[in-house]
Amino acid sequence: MSDATQAAESVRWAVSRLSSRLRAEQPGEDRSLGRLAASVLANLRHSGPLTVSALAAIEGLQPQSLTRVLNALEAEGRVARRPDEHDRRAQRIVLTEAGHAALRGHVRDGNRWLARAMDEALTPAEQEIVRVAAGLLLQVAGHNAGDERGSGAAPPL
């Protein structure tokens, strides 16, 4: 196994484990947001109203795969559907104030847990290494981001 493959395996495992812990530690104010729901809300916050097709492309999914999560977010008042200004046949998904609040709570809870865990588990020097590594991981995540698989989650709030 090459050094790059070993590094990739280690990073993938660490990111997966951290992602699982973040999901477990950020229940939010009222109802928990799943990974996809949180990502949809974050993308709407950062990109503005989007069509279902545009959201699906960002997430690397088929539009039909978003139906359940969008319906749930709409039922919870976190998103609304509005007619597209240029194409009345199309709809845009709009983030509501309840969606903003849910996303803020979701991110706040995750950040609170992560900051506490890093403070308790890492020295200040190790925390700086993690900060630098986070920037490098973002660089890797952005590599060839213009391809057809979508760009994934939106940038931080």
Short mmCIF file of N, CA and C in Angstrom, two decimals, residues 56-136:
data_model
loop_
_atom_site.label_atom_id
_atom_site.label_comp_id
_atom_site.label_asym_id
_atom_site.label_seq_id
_atom_site.Cartn_x
_atom_site.Cartn_y
_atom_site.Cartn_z
N ALA A 56 -29.79 19.17 -6.00
CA ALA A 56 -29.40 17.77 -6.22
C ALA A 56 -27.99 17.71 -6.81
N ALA A 57 -27.68 18.59 -7.75
CA ALA A 57 -26.35 18.59 -8.36
C ALA A 57 -25.28 18.90 -7.32
N ILE A 58 -25.55 19.86 -6.44
CA ILE A 58 -24.60 20.20 -5.38
C ILE A 58 -24.35 19.01 -4.48
N GLU A 59 -25.42 18.29 -4.17
CA GLU A 59 -25.31 17.14 -3.26
C GLU A 59 -24.84 15.87 -3.96
N GLY A 60 -24.76 15.91 -5.29
CA GLY A 60 -24.35 14.72 -6.03
C GLY A 60 -25.43 13.65 -6.05
N LEU A 61 -26.70 14.09 -6.06
CA LEU A 61 -27.84 13.18 -6.03
C LEU A 61 -28.76 13.42 -7.21
N GLN A 62 -29.70 12.52 -7.41
CA GLN A 62 -30.78 12.74 -8.36
C GLN A 62 -31.85 13.60 -7.67
N PRO A 63 -32.55 14.46 -8.41
CA PRO A 63 -33.58 15.31 -7.78
C PRO A 63 -34.60 14.51 -6.96
N GLN A 64 -34.97 13.33 -7.44
CA GLN A 64 -35.96 12.51 -6.72
C GLN A 64 -35.46 12.12 -5.33
N SER A 65 -34.14 12.03 -5.18
CA SER A 65 -33.57 11.64 -3.89
C SER A 65 -33.74 12.72 -2.82
N LEU A 66 -34.05 13.94 -3.23
CA LEU A 66 -34.26 15.03 -2.27
C LEU A 66 -35.72 15.19 -1.86
N THR A 67 -36.62 14.49 -2.51
CA THR A 67 -38.05 14.69 -2.29
C THR A 67 -38.43 14.58 -0.82
N ARG A 68 -38.02 13.51 -0.17
CA ARG A 68 -38.43 13.29 1.22
C ARG A 68 -37.87 14.37 2.15
N VAL A 69 -36.58 14.68 2.01
CA VAL A 69 -35.98 15.68 2.90
C VAL A 69 -36.57 17.06 2.65
N LEU A 70 -36.82 17.42 1.39
CA LEU A 70 -37.42 18.73 1.09
C LEU A 70 -38.85 18.79 1.61
N ASN A 71 -39.61 17.72 1.46
CA ASN A 71 -40.98 17.70 1.99
C ASN A 71 -40.99 17.85 3.51
N ALA A 72 -40.07 17.18 4.18
CA ALA A 72 -39.98 17.29 5.64
C ALA A 72 -39.57 18.70 6.05
N LEU A 73 -38.58 19.27 5.39
CA LEU A 73 -38.15 20.63 5.71
C LEU A 73 -39.28 21.63 5.47
N GLU A 74 -40.04 21.42 4.41
CA GLU A 74 -41.17 22.31 4.12
C GLU A 74 -42.26 22.15 5.19
N ALA A 75 -42.56 20.93 5.59
CA ALA A 75 -43.59 20.68 6.62
C ALA A 75 -43.18 21.30 7.95
N GLU A 76 -41.87 21.36 8.22
CA GLU A 76 -41.36 21.96 9.46
C GLU A 76 -41.23 23.47 9.34
N GLY A 77 -41.54 24.03 8.18
CA GLY A 77 -41.46 25.47 7.98
C GLY A 77 -40.04 25.98 7.78
N ARG A 78 -39.11 25.09 7.46
CA ARG A 78 -37.70 25.48 7.32
C ARG A 78 -37.35 25.90 5.90
N VAL A 79 -38.13 25.45 4.94
CA VAL A 79 -37.97 25.90 3.55
C VAL A 79 -39.37 26.15 2.99
N ALA A 80 -39.40 26.93 1.91
CA ALA A 80 -40.65 27.16 1.19
C ALA A 80 -40.35 27.05 -0.29
N ARG A 81 -41.37 26.74 -1.05
CA ARG A 81 -41.24 26.67 -2.51
C ARG A 81 -41.86 27.93 -3.11
N ARG A 82 -41.11 28.53 -4.03
CA ARG A 82 -41.57 29.75 -4.70
C ARG A 82 -41.41 29.56 -6.21
N PRO A 83 -42.32 30.15 -6.99
CA PRO A 83 -42.16 30.06 -8.45
C PRO A 83 -40.87 30.75 -8.89
N ASP A 84 -40.21 30.17 -9.87
CA ASP A 84 -39.01 30.78 -10.45
C ASP A 84 -39.42 32.04 -11.21
N GLU A 85 -38.67 33.12 -11.05
CA GLU A 85 -39.01 34.39 -11.71
C GLU A 85 -38.91 34.30 -13.22
N HIS A 86 -38.02 33.46 -13.72
CA HIS A 86 -37.76 33.38 -15.16
C HIS A 86 -38.50 32.23 -15.84
N ASP A 87 -38.86 31.22 -15.07
CA ASP A 87 -39.54 30.05 -15.63
C ASP A 87 -40.65 29.64 -14.66
N ARG A 88 -41.85 30.06 -14.94
CA ARG A 88 -42.97 29.81 -14.03
C ARG A 88 -43.27 28.33 -13.82
N ARG A 89 -42.75 27.47 -14.69
CA ARG A 89 -42.95 26.02 -14.51
C ARG A 89 -42.04 25.48 -13.43
N ALA A 90 -40.95 26.17 -13.17
CA ALA A 90 -39.96 25.71 -12.19
C ALA A 90 -40.23 26.34 -10.82
N GLN A 91 -39.75 25.67 -9.79
CA GLN A 91 -39.85 26.20 -8.43
C GLN A 91 -38.46 26.36 -7.85
N ARG A 92 -38.33 27.34 -6.99
CA ARG A 92 -37.09 27.54 -6.25
C ARG A 92 -37.37 27.22 -4.78
N ILE A 93 -36.39 26.60 -4.17
CA ILE A 93 -36.49 26.29 -2.74
C ILE A 93 -35.85 27.46 -1.99
N VAL A 94 -36.59 28.03 -1.04
CA VAL A 94 -36.17 29.21 -0.31
C VAL A 94 -36.01 28.85 1.16
N LEU A 95 -34.94 29.32 1.76
CA LEU A 95 -34.71 29.13 3.19
C LEU A 95 -35.56 30.13 3.97
N THR A 96 -36.31 29.65 4.95
CA THR A 96 -37.15 30.52 5.78
C THR A 96 -36.37 30.91 7.04
N GLU A 97 -36.94 31.81 7.82
CA GLU A 97 -36.29 32.20 9.08
C GLU A 97 -36.18 30.99 10.01
N ALA A 98 -37.19 30.11 10.01
CA ALA A 98 -37.11 28.89 10.83
C ALA A 98 -35.95 28.01 10.36
N GLY A 99 -35.72 27.98 9.05
CA GLY A 99 -34.58 27.22 8.51
C GLY A 99 -33.26 27.83 8.94
N HIS A 100 -33.17 29.16 8.89
CA HIS A 100 -31.96 29.84 9.37
C HIS A 100 -31.70 29.49 10.84
N ALA A 101 -32.75 29.56 11.64
CA ALA A 101 -32.61 29.28 13.07
C ALA A 101 -32.19 27.84 13.32
N ALA A 102 -32.79 26.91 12.60
CA ALA A 102 -32.43 25.49 12.77
C ALA A 102 -30.98 25.26 12.39
N LEU A 103 -30.54 25.88 11.30
CA LEU A 103 -29.16 25.72 10.86
C LEU A 103 -28.19 26.34 11.86
N ARG A 104 -28.52 27.53 12.37
CA ARG A 104 -27.66 28.18 13.37
C ARG A 104 -27.53 27.29 14.61
N GLY A 105 -28.64 26.74 15.08
CA GLY A 105 -28.59 25.86 16.25
C GLY A 105 -27.78 24.61 15.99
N HIS A 106 -27.96 24.04 14.82
CA HIS A 106 -27.24 22.83 14.43
C HIS A 106 -25.73 23.08 14.43
N VAL A 107 -25.33 24.16 13.79
CA VAL A 107 -23.90 24.48 13.70
C VAL A 107 -23.34 24.87 15.06
N ARG A 108 -24.10 25.67 15.81
CA ARG A 108 -23.65 26.10 17.13
C ARG A 108 -23.41 24.91 18.05
N ASP A 109 -24.35 23.97 18.07
CA ASP A 109 -24.20 22.81 18.94
C ASP A 109 -22.99 21.97 18.55
N GLY A 110 -22.81 21.76 17.25
CA GLY A 110 -21.65 20.99 16.79
C GLY A 110 -20.35 21.69 17.10
N ASN A 111 -20.30 23.00 16.86
CA ASN A 111 -19.08 23.76 17.15
C ASN A 111 -18.76 23.77 18.64
N ARG A 112 -19.81 23.88 19.46
CA ARG A 112 -19.62 23.89 20.92
C ARG A 112 -18.99 22.56 21.36
N TRP A 113 -19.54 21.45 20.89
CA TRP A 113 -18.98 20.16 21.27
C TRP A 113 -17.55 20.01 20.76
N LEU A 114 -17.32 20.36 19.50
CA LEU A 114 -16.00 20.19 18.91
C LEU A 114 -14.96 21.06 19.61
N ALA A 115 -15.29 22.30 19.92
CA ALA A 115 -14.35 23.19 20.62
C ALA A 115 -14.00 22.62 21.99
N ARG A 116 -15.01 22.15 22.70
CA ARG A 116 -14.77 21.57 24.03
C ARG A 116 -13.90 20.31 23.93
N ALA A 117 -14.22 19.44 22.98
CA ALA A 117 -13.46 18.21 22.81
C ALA A 117 -12.01 18.51 22.44
N MET A 118 -11.80 19.46 21.53
CA MET A 118 -10.44 19.82 21.14
C MET A 118 -9.68 20.43 22.31
N ASP A 119 -10.36 21.28 23.08
CA ASP A 119 -9.72 21.92 24.22
C ASP A 119 -9.31 20.90 25.28
N GLU A 120 -10.15 19.89 25.47
CA GLU A 120 -9.86 18.87 26.49
C GLU A 120 -8.88 17.80 26.01
N ALA A 121 -8.87 17.50 24.71
CA ALA A 121 -8.08 16.38 24.20
C ALA A 121 -6.74 16.80 23.58
N LEU A 122 -6.61 18.07 23.20
CA LEU A 122 -5.43 18.51 22.46
C LEU A 122 -4.72 19.66 23.15
N THR A 123 -3.42 19.71 22.99
CA THR A 123 -2.64 20.85 23.46
C THR A 123 -2.89 22.02 22.51
N PRO A 124 -2.54 23.25 22.91
CA PRO A 124 -2.68 24.37 21.98
C PRO A 124 -1.91 24.15 20.67
N ALA A 125 -0.73 23.56 20.74
CA ALA A 125 0.04 23.29 19.52
C ALA A 125 -0.69 22.28 18.63
N GLU A 126 -1.27 21.25 19.23
CA GLU A 126 -2.03 20.27 18.46
C GLU A 126 -3.28 20.90 17.85
N GLN A 127 -3.93 21.80 18.58
CA GLN A 127 -5.09 22.50 18.04
C GLN A 127 -4.70 23.31 16.81
N GLU A 128 -3.53 23.93 16.83
CA GLU A 128 -3.05 24.68 15.66
C GLU A 128 -2.78 23.75 14.49
N ILE A 129 -2.24 22.58 14.76
CA ILE A 129 -2.02 21.60 13.69
C ILE A 129 -3.36 21.20 13.07
N VAL A 130 -4.37 20.99 13.89
CA VAL A 130 -5.70 20.63 13.38
C VAL A 130 -6.26 21.76 12.53
N ARG A 131 -6.06 23.02 12.97
CA ARG A 131 -6.54 24.16 12.19
C ARG A 131 -5.88 24.19 10.81
N VAL A 132 -4.56 23.97 10.77
CA VAL A 132 -3.84 23.94 9.50
C VAL A 132 -4.31 22.75 8.65
N ALA A 133 -4.46 21.60 9.29
CA ALA A 133 -4.92 20.41 8.57
C ALA A 133 -6.32 20.63 7.99
N ALA A 134 -7.19 21.35 8.70
CA ALA A 134 -8.53 21.63 8.18
C ALA A 134 -8.44 22.41 6.88
N GLY A 135 -7.55 23.39 6.83
CA GLY A 135 -7.35 24.15 5.60
C GLY A 135 -6.85 23.28 4.46
N LEU A 136 -5.94 22.36 4.79
CA LEU A 136 -5.41 21.46 3.77
C LEU A 136 -6.50 20.50 3.27
#
